[in-house]
């Protein structure tokens, strides 16, 4: 979750409006207000809009949304003359580098905090925890260009941020808190990424930690930005968002030449979109002029292009615009989601219950008619409940979770009966007799199918009660069945029957074995039944297998 | 005024006796005294008799007291066991010596000097002995029977007598009772359960039927019932059937392809990490035509999309998960039913790798609805949501922009709940073209999802989500089948 802190005074100055207007309208722009405090508001923005992860970005968007300023924000970029080289040895480690110089920054404590918060939010949303992109900001005036991004030997040493002594990069991975957090991103590589200046002094060990040398302080006037990563597009998104945010705050952006490529351009991308397609998707009838007007409020440049199209310039920081429909959503937001007239289409359709639900419904009606209460157990359980307590062998198709979260939930249930036994234990202090049933999905070998199970506990629960219930259930489900002696170890020998349909065992009933009662800590006899509902006539062919 | 048979019988007896003790009446009526008091109270409420209650106290001997009965108090017995004097050592041989010596000294009957006990001569019986003699004579002493209760009180203090309280009732017929009696009473037996013969013969017409007390609570019966949560699920299903939706059902285990890739979730999306999703060791082959999904991820296929870039891994897509939503089912349903209109829904268990606490579960139910048709649009999405929530009892609904990875535009519906304010209740949107295009779905698809356990908690007034799956029998028994609309 990216929760952004917006200090009112700074935001009001940047946005050119009062805090109440912003707080009132921000939810309709696409955000959730988390907390309203004395001097700031905390807002959660969606993960597709990292350009809103700074007060500057929010102010820029709100000026448009509130109609105070429209169209594409203009950013001028001058060349800095600084060059950066990328070591080809990084191709399989961390190949991409984006960079920029930002001059005349005005960093008080609050601004530094805000910049660090933007950096962290981008690490999360764009950088996928620094793997895809990691960002470094440096005091440019402490180092000397040209800069080099190299694949370094792992025992090169420098003084990392927040430390006073030199450490080797390997040491950093074990002894520096940031090193420990992110070691997994680099530890398998024979060489480590490193950024050095003309005098071979270390700026940064991406994606782990910067050097203490280039620490940004309130005295910092000029910034060198480095963004390294494994995805070029994501790297440039981070560069564009940081540069434009600082430019909004009054700084000027200059390019850096990375292996001959001058960046960033902060140039918009052009798209030509269909007005009719937009109108059709949103259920509006827009003219090209109206649509262009709405888009300008979302900070696009937009002009009608003939009668049916709008030509759009997408700001460089809008990494969420993948498709024309992303633009149409912005049209809807500018139009105001609250201004849409809800309507139902005229097409008529016919409802249809799923056959499995119909069978489950019939089971519920029979079992409740017999006086049973329905239980809804979890589908995740463990092998002790499912098998050991039941004296049963594990089903060969049992699915085991690769990374269970507790010992109680390690497998997907293959049967419902053990879960009902567990529920009888949980209800031990409740009045007897207790009769419970459950109908629901079990999974074996990745195949999901429904079962029913029922239990009855009281001093007189016996085989004939179980048999009568099983017989009623089968008859009411139009199941032509036969009974043969069962070998199910969960039941008492001589008091257990298999439900056999077409020569196949599809269910079991009888008196639960006293050792099983003991395993579930129960003190009275239990009459029980279980049935595979695939045997019921009308059960549909195998539903959507993965 | 319908008298019970017993009241009538009481009146008849009192008709001759006028007034009598309940115990006497019980003997006459061949029943217990308590029963007579009960009949008398009923008749008393109607003003037919007066019931007078007398409380009497009396003293009766305790077990120890009874042991001395007829022999005298221990000190008297021991005093009389010797002449003028006796060596203490000899006196101690008497079985009652332990109790008696103390009392004899206390009462001044004896003096002890040099190990010899000598009578003082002042050994006349006190009030306690008088009372004890009286007790021996009649077996009890009524309260106030002895002028100064002093002697009795001494005996009580010594634990030789105890107080007993007896309650007596005197029942007398009133003038109204006599009047009623003089009019004649029907004294035939009253019938309880009607028999088959009485019904068939018509005898019931003249039968005096016993009247029952309808204000007494009945024996509590518990019917078989569906689970309260299931009833809410069924209510939602019915609403969707009413709105013309077809029900879908499908597997709990899905390949990552259907759970994520087909929904244009990038392969490096945080939801696809093992911290958030239950992965299984099993793999499933990719469906025919998966390449179109791959192309969409890598470069946007043949749409206006740029895709996510990077390289799409087939191996990652084959890995099975416990479904994190039922949207994978929706999309498979659409590939199998490509012709509009399609209106379908699914209510099913979904899984998130979350530690269990009062507001988080690793598995819970989700409702999902999809509408695919030519020219359905955002206004229709809002229309379906409004209608659905209204039928669920949420009259006030509002919409805000939202974000979901596989829809564009995306809308967050909120409903107004008294006491809670606006509550976010699910998500919705129109499937991205990146989702529909590779699967050959040519028309817009409206989609919405809803965590229905949240609705169930609001409806059932629960604070702990786990309660829904704990199946506490008491709770299921006591939760009414029809709760009305809250």
PDB file of N, CA, C and O in Angstrom, chain A residues 470-516:
ATOM      1  N   UNK A 470     -28.718 -42.586   5.695  1.00  0.00           N
ATOM      2  CA  UNK A 470     -28.084 -42.842   4.402  1.00  0.00           C
ATOM      3  C   UNK A 470     -29.131 -43.288   3.383  1.00  0.00           C
ATOM      4  O   UNK A 470     -29.125 -42.862   2.223  1.00  0.00           O
ATOM      5  N   UNK A 471     -30.045 -44.128   3.852  1.00  0.00           N
ATOM      6  CA  UNK A 471     -31.090 -44.643   2.967  1.00  0.00           C
ATOM      7  C   UNK A 471     -31.996 -43.514   2.494  1.00  0.00           C
ATOM      8  O   UNK A 471     -32.287 -43.381   1.305  1.00  0.00           O
ATOM      9  N   UNK A 472     -32.427 -42.645   3.419  1.00  0.00           N
ATOM     10  CA  UNK A 472     -33.276 -41.515   3.038  1.00  0.00           C
ATOM     11  C   UNK A 472     -32.560 -40.633   2.033  1.00  0.00           C
ATOM     12  O   UNK A 472     -33.103 -40.270   0.992  1.00  0.00           O
ATOM     13  N   UNK A 473     -31.302 -40.301   2.330  1.00  0.00           N
ATOM     14  CA  UNK A 473     -30.539 -39.400   1.462  1.00  0.00           C
ATOM     15  C   UNK A 473     -30.444 -39.975   0.044  1.00  0.00           C
ATOM     16  O   UNK A 473     -30.723 -39.294  -0.935  1.00  0.00           O
ATOM     17  N   UNK A 474     -30.087 -41.249  -0.051  1.00  0.00           N
ATOM     18  CA  UNK A 474     -29.937 -41.870  -1.372  1.00  0.00           C
ATOM     19  C   UNK A 474     -31.278 -41.921  -2.104  1.00  0.00           C
ATOM     20  O   UNK A 474     -31.358 -41.604  -3.285  1.00  0.00           O
ATOM     21  N   UNK A 475     -32.318 -42.318  -1.384  1.00  0.00           N
ATOM     22  CA  UNK A 475     -33.634 -42.400  -2.040  1.00  0.00           C
ATOM     23  C   UNK A 475     -34.075 -41.037  -2.540  1.00  0.00           C
ATOM     24  O   UNK A 475     -34.537 -40.890  -3.665  1.00  0.00           O
ATOM     25  N   UNK A 476     -33.899 -40.001  -1.703  1.00  0.00           N
ATOM     26  CA  UNK A 476     -34.358 -38.674  -2.088  1.00  0.00           C
ATOM     27  C   UNK A 476     -33.513 -38.077  -3.213  1.00  0.00           C
ATOM     28  O   UNK A 476     -33.945 -37.162  -3.887  1.00  0.00           O
ATOM     29  N   UNK A 477     -32.279 -38.592  -3.381  1.00  0.00           N
ATOM     30  CA  UNK A 477     -31.439 -38.111  -4.484  1.00  0.00           C
ATOM     31  C   UNK A 477     -31.569 -39.027  -5.707  1.00  0.00           C
ATOM     32  O   UNK A 477     -30.772 -38.934  -6.635  1.00  0.00           O
ATOM     33  N   UNK A 478     -32.579 -39.915  -5.679  1.00  0.00           N
ATOM     34  CA  UNK A 478     -32.826 -40.852  -6.786  1.00  0.00           C
ATOM     35  C   UNK A 478     -31.593 -41.686  -7.103  1.00  0.00           C
ATOM     36  O   UNK A 478     -31.270 -41.931  -8.258  1.00  0.00           O
ATOM     37  N   UNK A 479     -30.874 -42.070  -6.057  1.00  0.00           N
ATOM     38  CA  UNK A 479     -29.645 -42.820  -6.224  1.00  0.00           C
ATOM     39  C   UNK A 479     -29.953 -44.303  -5.992  1.00  0.00           C
ATOM     40  O   UNK A 479     -30.283 -44.710  -4.881  1.00  0.00           O
ATOM     41  N   UNK A 480     -29.861 -45.111  -7.061  1.00  0.00           N
ATOM     42  CA  UNK A 480     -30.096 -46.548  -6.925  1.00  0.00           C
ATOM     43  C   UNK A 480     -28.838 -47.160  -6.350  1.00  0.00           C
ATOM     44  O   UNK A 480     -27.811 -47.213  -7.008  1.00  0.00           O
ATOM     45  N   UNK A 481     -28.893 -47.593  -5.095  1.00  0.00           N
ATOM     46  CA  UNK A 481     -27.668 -48.017  -4.430  1.00  0.00           C
ATOM     47  C   UNK A 481     -27.823 -49.388  -3.812  1.00  0.00           C
ATOM     48  O   UNK A 481     -28.925 -49.880  -3.599  1.00  0.00           O
ATOM     49  N   UNK A 482     -26.691 -49.992  -3.550  1.00  0.00           N
ATOM     50  CA  UNK A 482     -26.655 -51.250  -2.809  1.00  0.00           C
ATOM     51  C   UNK A 482     -25.708 -51.037  -1.625  1.00  0.00           C
ATOM     52  O   UNK A 482     -24.915 -50.103  -1.631  1.00  0.00           O
ATOM     53  N   UNK A 483     -25.846 -51.934  -0.651  1.00  0.00           N
ATOM     54  CA  UNK A 483     -24.980 -51.810   0.512  1.00  0.00           C
ATOM     55  C   UNK A 483     -24.146 -53.076   0.658  1.00  0.00           C
ATOM     56  O   UNK A 483     -24.662 -54.177   0.492  1.00  0.00           O
ATOM     57  N   UNK A 484     -22.852 -52.898   0.914  1.00  0.00           N
ATOM     58  CA  UNK A 484     -22.024 -54.063   1.234  1.00  0.00           C
ATOM     59  C   UNK A 484     -21.205 -53.728   2.470  1.00  0.00           C
ATOM     60  O   UNK A 484     -21.084 -52.563   2.838  1.00  0.00           O
ATOM     61  N   UNK A 485     -20.669 -54.768   3.105  1.00  0.00           N
ATOM     62  CA  UNK A 485     -19.866 -54.517   4.306  1.00  0.00           C
ATOM     63  C   UNK A 485     -18.686 -53.629   3.962  1.00  0.00           C
ATOM     64  O   UNK A 485     -18.035 -53.817   2.939  1.00  0.00           O
ATOM     65  N   UNK A 486     -18.440 -52.659   4.803  1.00  0.00           N
ATOM     66  CA  UNK A 486     -17.364 -51.712   4.529  1.00  0.00           C
ATOM     67  C   UNK A 486     -16.096 -52.136   5.262  1.00  0.00           C
ATOM     68  O   UNK A 486     -16.144 -52.893   6.231  1.00  0.00           O
ATOM     69  N   UNK A 487     -14.961 -51.643   4.775  1.00  0.00           N
ATOM     70  CA  UNK A 487     -13.684 -51.881   5.462  1.00  0.00           C
ATOM     71  C   UNK A 487     -13.101 -50.565   5.940  1.00  0.00           C
ATOM     72  O   UNK A 487     -11.915 -50.480   6.250  1.00  0.00           O
ATOM     73  N   UNK A 488     -13.927 -49.502   5.986  1.00  0.00           N
ATOM     74  CA  UNK A 488     -13.427 -48.174   6.371  1.00  0.00           C
ATOM     75  C   UNK A 488     -13.021 -48.180   7.848  1.00  0.00           C
ATOM     76  O   UNK A 488     -13.857 -48.374   8.734  1.00  0.00           O
ATOM     77  N   UNK A 489     -11.717 -47.987   8.125  1.00  0.00           N
ATOM     78  CA  UNK A 489     -11.235 -48.094   9.517  1.00  0.00           C
ATOM     79  C   UNK A 489     -11.761 -47.008  10.453  1.00  0.00           C
ATOM     80  O   UNK A 489     -11.572 -47.101  11.666  1.00  0.00           O
ATOM     81  N   UNK A 490     -12.417 -45.985   9.903  1.00  0.00           N
ATOM     82  CA  UNK A 490     -12.983 -44.950  10.773  1.00  0.00           C
ATOM     83  C   UNK A 490     -14.247 -45.445  11.460  1.00  0.00           C
ATOM     84  O   UNK A 490     -14.733 -44.837  12.405  1.00  0.00           O
ATOM     85  N   UNK A 491     -14.790 -46.565  10.954  1.00  0.00           N
ATOM     86  CA  UNK A 491     -16.053 -47.090  11.492  1.00  0.00           C
ATOM     87  C   UNK A 491     -15.815 -48.419  12.209  1.00  0.00           C
ATOM     88  O   UNK A 491     -14.806 -49.089  11.988  1.00  0.00           O
ATOM     89  N   UNK A 492     -16.792 -48.820  13.032  1.00  0.00           N
ATOM     90  CA  UNK A 492     -16.710 -50.078  13.770  1.00  0.00           C
ATOM     91  C   UNK A 492     -16.980 -51.259  12.849  1.00  0.00           C
ATOM     92  O   UNK A 492     -17.972 -51.260  12.120  1.00  0.00           O
ATOM     93  N   UNK A 493     -16.118 -52.257  12.930  1.00  0.00           N
ATOM     94  CA  UNK A 493     -16.295 -53.465  12.120  1.00  0.00           C
ATOM     95  C   UNK A 493     -17.630 -54.119  12.480  1.00  0.00           C
ATOM     96  O   UNK A 493     -17.985 -54.205  13.659  1.00  0.00           O
ATOM     97  N   UNK A 494     -18.353 -54.542  11.441  1.00  0.00           N
ATOM     98  CA  UNK A 494     -19.648 -55.183  11.680  1.00  0.00           C
ATOM     99  C   UNK A 494     -20.782 -54.175  11.818  1.00  0.00           C
ATOM    100  O   UNK A 494     -21.948 -54.553  11.880  1.00  0.00           O
ATOM    101  N   UNK A 495     -20.433 -52.875  11.877  1.00  0.00           N
ATOM    102  CA  UNK A 495     -21.464 -51.834  11.974  1.00  0.00           C
ATOM    103  C   UNK A 495     -21.158 -50.733  10.969  1.00  0.00           C
ATOM    104  O   UNK A 495     -21.233 -49.551  11.275  1.00  0.00           O
ATOM    105  N   UNK A 496     -20.711 -51.140   9.791  1.00  0.00           N
ATOM    106  CA  UNK A 496     -20.353 -50.156   8.769  1.00  0.00           C
ATOM    107  C   UNK A 496     -20.749 -50.712   7.410  1.00  0.00           C
ATOM    108  O   UNK A 496     -20.582 -51.903   7.148  1.00  0.00           O
ATOM    109  N   UNK A 497     -21.283 -49.832   6.572  1.00  0.00           N
ATOM    110  CA  UNK A 497     -21.704 -50.268   5.242  1.00  0.00           C
ATOM    111  C   UNK A 497     -21.176 -49.311   4.187  1.00  0.00           C
ATOM    112  O   UNK A 497     -21.092 -48.104   4.418  1.00  0.00           O
ATOM    113  N   UNK A 498     -20.798 -49.867   3.026  1.00  0.00           N
ATOM    114  CA  UNK A 498     -20.429 -49.026   1.888  1.00  0.00           C
ATOM    115  C   UNK A 498     -21.667 -48.785   1.040  1.00  0.00           C
ATOM    116  O   UNK A 498     -22.478 -49.691   0.845  1.00  0.00           O
ATOM    117  N   UNK A 499     -21.810 -47.568   0.535  1.00  0.00           N
ATOM    118  CA  UNK A 499     -22.872 -47.269  -0.422  1.00  0.00           C
ATOM    119  C   UNK A 499     -22.278 -47.536  -1.803  1.00  0.00           C
ATOM    120  O   UNK A 499     -21.273 -46.923  -2.172  1.00  0.00           O
ATOM    121  N   UNK A 500     -22.876 -48.483  -2.513  1.00  0.00           N
ATOM    122  CA  UNK A 500     -22.304 -48.920  -3.786  1.00  0.00           C
ATOM    123  C   UNK A 500     -23.276 -48.575  -4.920  1.00  0.00           C
ATOM    124  O   UNK A 500     -24.458 -48.904  -4.846  1.00  0.00           O
ATOM    125  N   UNK A 501     -22.750 -47.852  -5.920  1.00  0.00           N
ATOM    126  CA  UNK A 501     -23.561 -47.512  -7.085  1.00  0.00           C
ATOM    127  C   UNK A 501     -22.808 -47.986  -8.325  1.00  0.00           C
ATOM    128  O   UNK A 501     -21.637 -47.644  -8.500  1.00  0.00           O
ATOM    129  N   UNK A 502     -23.477 -48.758  -9.142  1.00  0.00           N
ATOM    130  CA  UNK A 502     -22.864 -49.318 -10.350  1.00  0.00           C
ATOM    131  C   UNK A 502     -21.541 -50.013 -10.032  1.00  0.00           C
ATOM    132  O   UNK A 502     -20.536 -49.823 -10.728  1.00  0.00           O
ATOM    133  N   UNK A 503     -21.511 -50.744  -8.959  1.00  0.00           N
ATOM    134  CA  UNK A 503     -20.321 -51.510  -8.600  1.00  0.00           C
ATOM    135  C   UNK A 503     -19.204 -50.675  -7.999  1.00  0.00           C
ATOM    136  O   UNK A 503     -18.123 -51.179  -7.707  1.00  0.00           O
ATOM    137  N   UNK A 504     -19.443 -49.358  -7.801  1.00  0.00           N
ATOM    138  CA  UNK A 504     -18.394 -48.489  -7.266  1.00  0.00           C
ATOM    139  C   UNK A 504     -18.787 -47.982  -5.882  1.00  0.00           C
ATOM    140  O   UNK A 504     -19.930 -47.580  -5.673  1.00  0.00           O
ATOM    141  N   UNK A 505     -17.835 -48.002  -4.960  1.00  0.00           N
ATOM    142  CA  UNK A 505     -18.115 -47.458  -3.626  1.00  0.00           C
ATOM    143  C   UNK A 505     -18.158 -45.940  -3.720  1.00  0.00           C
ATOM    144  O   UNK A 505     -17.192 -45.300  -4.121  1.00  0.00           O
ATOM    145  N   UNK A 506     -19.298 -45.348  -3.363  1.00  0.00           N
ATOM    146  CA  UNK A 506     -19.423 -43.894  -3.446  1.00  0.00           C
ATOM    147  C   UNK A 506     -19.725 -43.260  -2.086  1.00  0.00           C
ATOM    148  O   UNK A 506     -19.828 -42.039  -1.985  1.00  0.00           O
ATOM    149  N   UNK A 507     -19.873 -44.128  -1.080  1.00  0.00           N
ATOM    150  CA  UNK A 507     -20.168 -43.556   0.229  1.00  0.00           C
ATOM    151  C   UNK A 507     -20.034 -44.599   1.312  1.00  0.00           C
ATOM    152  O   UNK A 507     -19.779 -45.782   1.032  1.00  0.00           O
ATOM    153  N   UNK A 508     -20.182 -44.158   2.553  1.00  0.00           N
ATOM    154  CA  UNK A 508     -20.040 -45.058   3.686  1.00  0.00           C
ATOM    155  C   UNK A 508     -20.934 -44.553   4.818  1.00  0.00           C
ATOM    156  O   UNK A 508     -21.240 -43.365   4.883  1.00  0.00           O
ATOM    157  N   UNK A 509     -21.388 -45.489   5.657  1.00  0.00           N
ATOM    158  CA  UNK A 509     -22.173 -45.062   6.819  1.00  0.00           C
ATOM    159  C   UNK A 509     -21.969 -46.077   7.933  1.00  0.00           C
ATOM    160  O   UNK A 509     -21.481 -47.187   7.675  1.00  0.00           O
ATOM    161  N   UNK A 510     -22.347 -45.718   9.140  1.00  0.00           N
ATOM    162  CA  UNK A 510     -22.242 -46.663  10.242  1.00  0.00           C
ATOM    163  C   UNK A 510     -21.897 -45.969  11.546  1.00  0.00           C
ATOM    164  O   UNK A 510     -22.095 -44.756  11.690  1.00  0.00           O
ATOM    165  N   UNK A 511     -21.403 -46.785  12.487  1.00  0.00           N
ATOM    166  CA  UNK A 511     -21.011 -46.246  13.789  1.00  0.00           C
ATOM    167  C   UNK A 511     -19.522 -45.947  13.777  1.00  0.00           C
ATOM    168  O   UNK A 511     -18.706 -46.802  13.428  1.00  0.00           O
ATOM    169  N   UNK A 512     -19.170 -44.749  14.199  1.00  0.00           N
ATOM    170  CA  UNK A 512     -17.763 -44.345  14.233  1.00  0.00           C
ATOM    171  C   UNK A 512     -17.010 -45.199  15.255  1.00  0.00           C
ATOM    172  O   UNK A 512     -17.518 -45.501  16.338  1.00  0.00           O
ATOM    173  N   UNK A 513     -15.805 -45.610  14.872  1.00  0.00           N
ATOM    174  CA  UNK A 513     -14.966 -46.453  15.717  1.00  0.00           C
ATOM    175  C   UNK A 513     -14.650 -45.737  17.040  1.00  0.00           C
ATOM    176  O   UNK A 513     -14.303 -44.554  17.024  1.00  0.00           O
ATOM    177  N   UNK A 514     -14.751 -46.459  18.173  1.00  0.00           N
ATOM    178  CA  UNK A 514     -14.475 -45.811  19.473  1.00  0.00           C
ATOM    179  C   UNK A 514     -13.079 -45.195  19.554  1.00  0.00           C
ATOM    180  O   UNK A 514     -12.896 -44.161  20.215  1.00  0.00           O
ATOM    181  N   UNK A 515     -12.110 -45.777  18.854  1.00  0.00           N
ATOM    182  CA  UNK A 515     -10.760 -45.200  18.881  1.00  0.00           C
ATOM    183  C   UNK A 515     -10.758 -43.842  18.179  1.00  0.00           C
ATOM    184  O   UNK A 515     -10.028 -42.923  18.558  1.00  0.00           O
ATOM    185  N   UNK A 516     -11.602 -43.709  17.148  1.00  0.00           N
ATOM    186  CA  UNK A 516     -11.725 -42.424  16.448  1.00  0.00           C
ATOM    187  C   UNK A 516     -12.436 -41.416  17.357  1.00  0.00           C
ATOM    188  O   UNK A 516     -12.026 -40.254  17.448  1.00  0.00           O
TER     189      UNK A 516
END
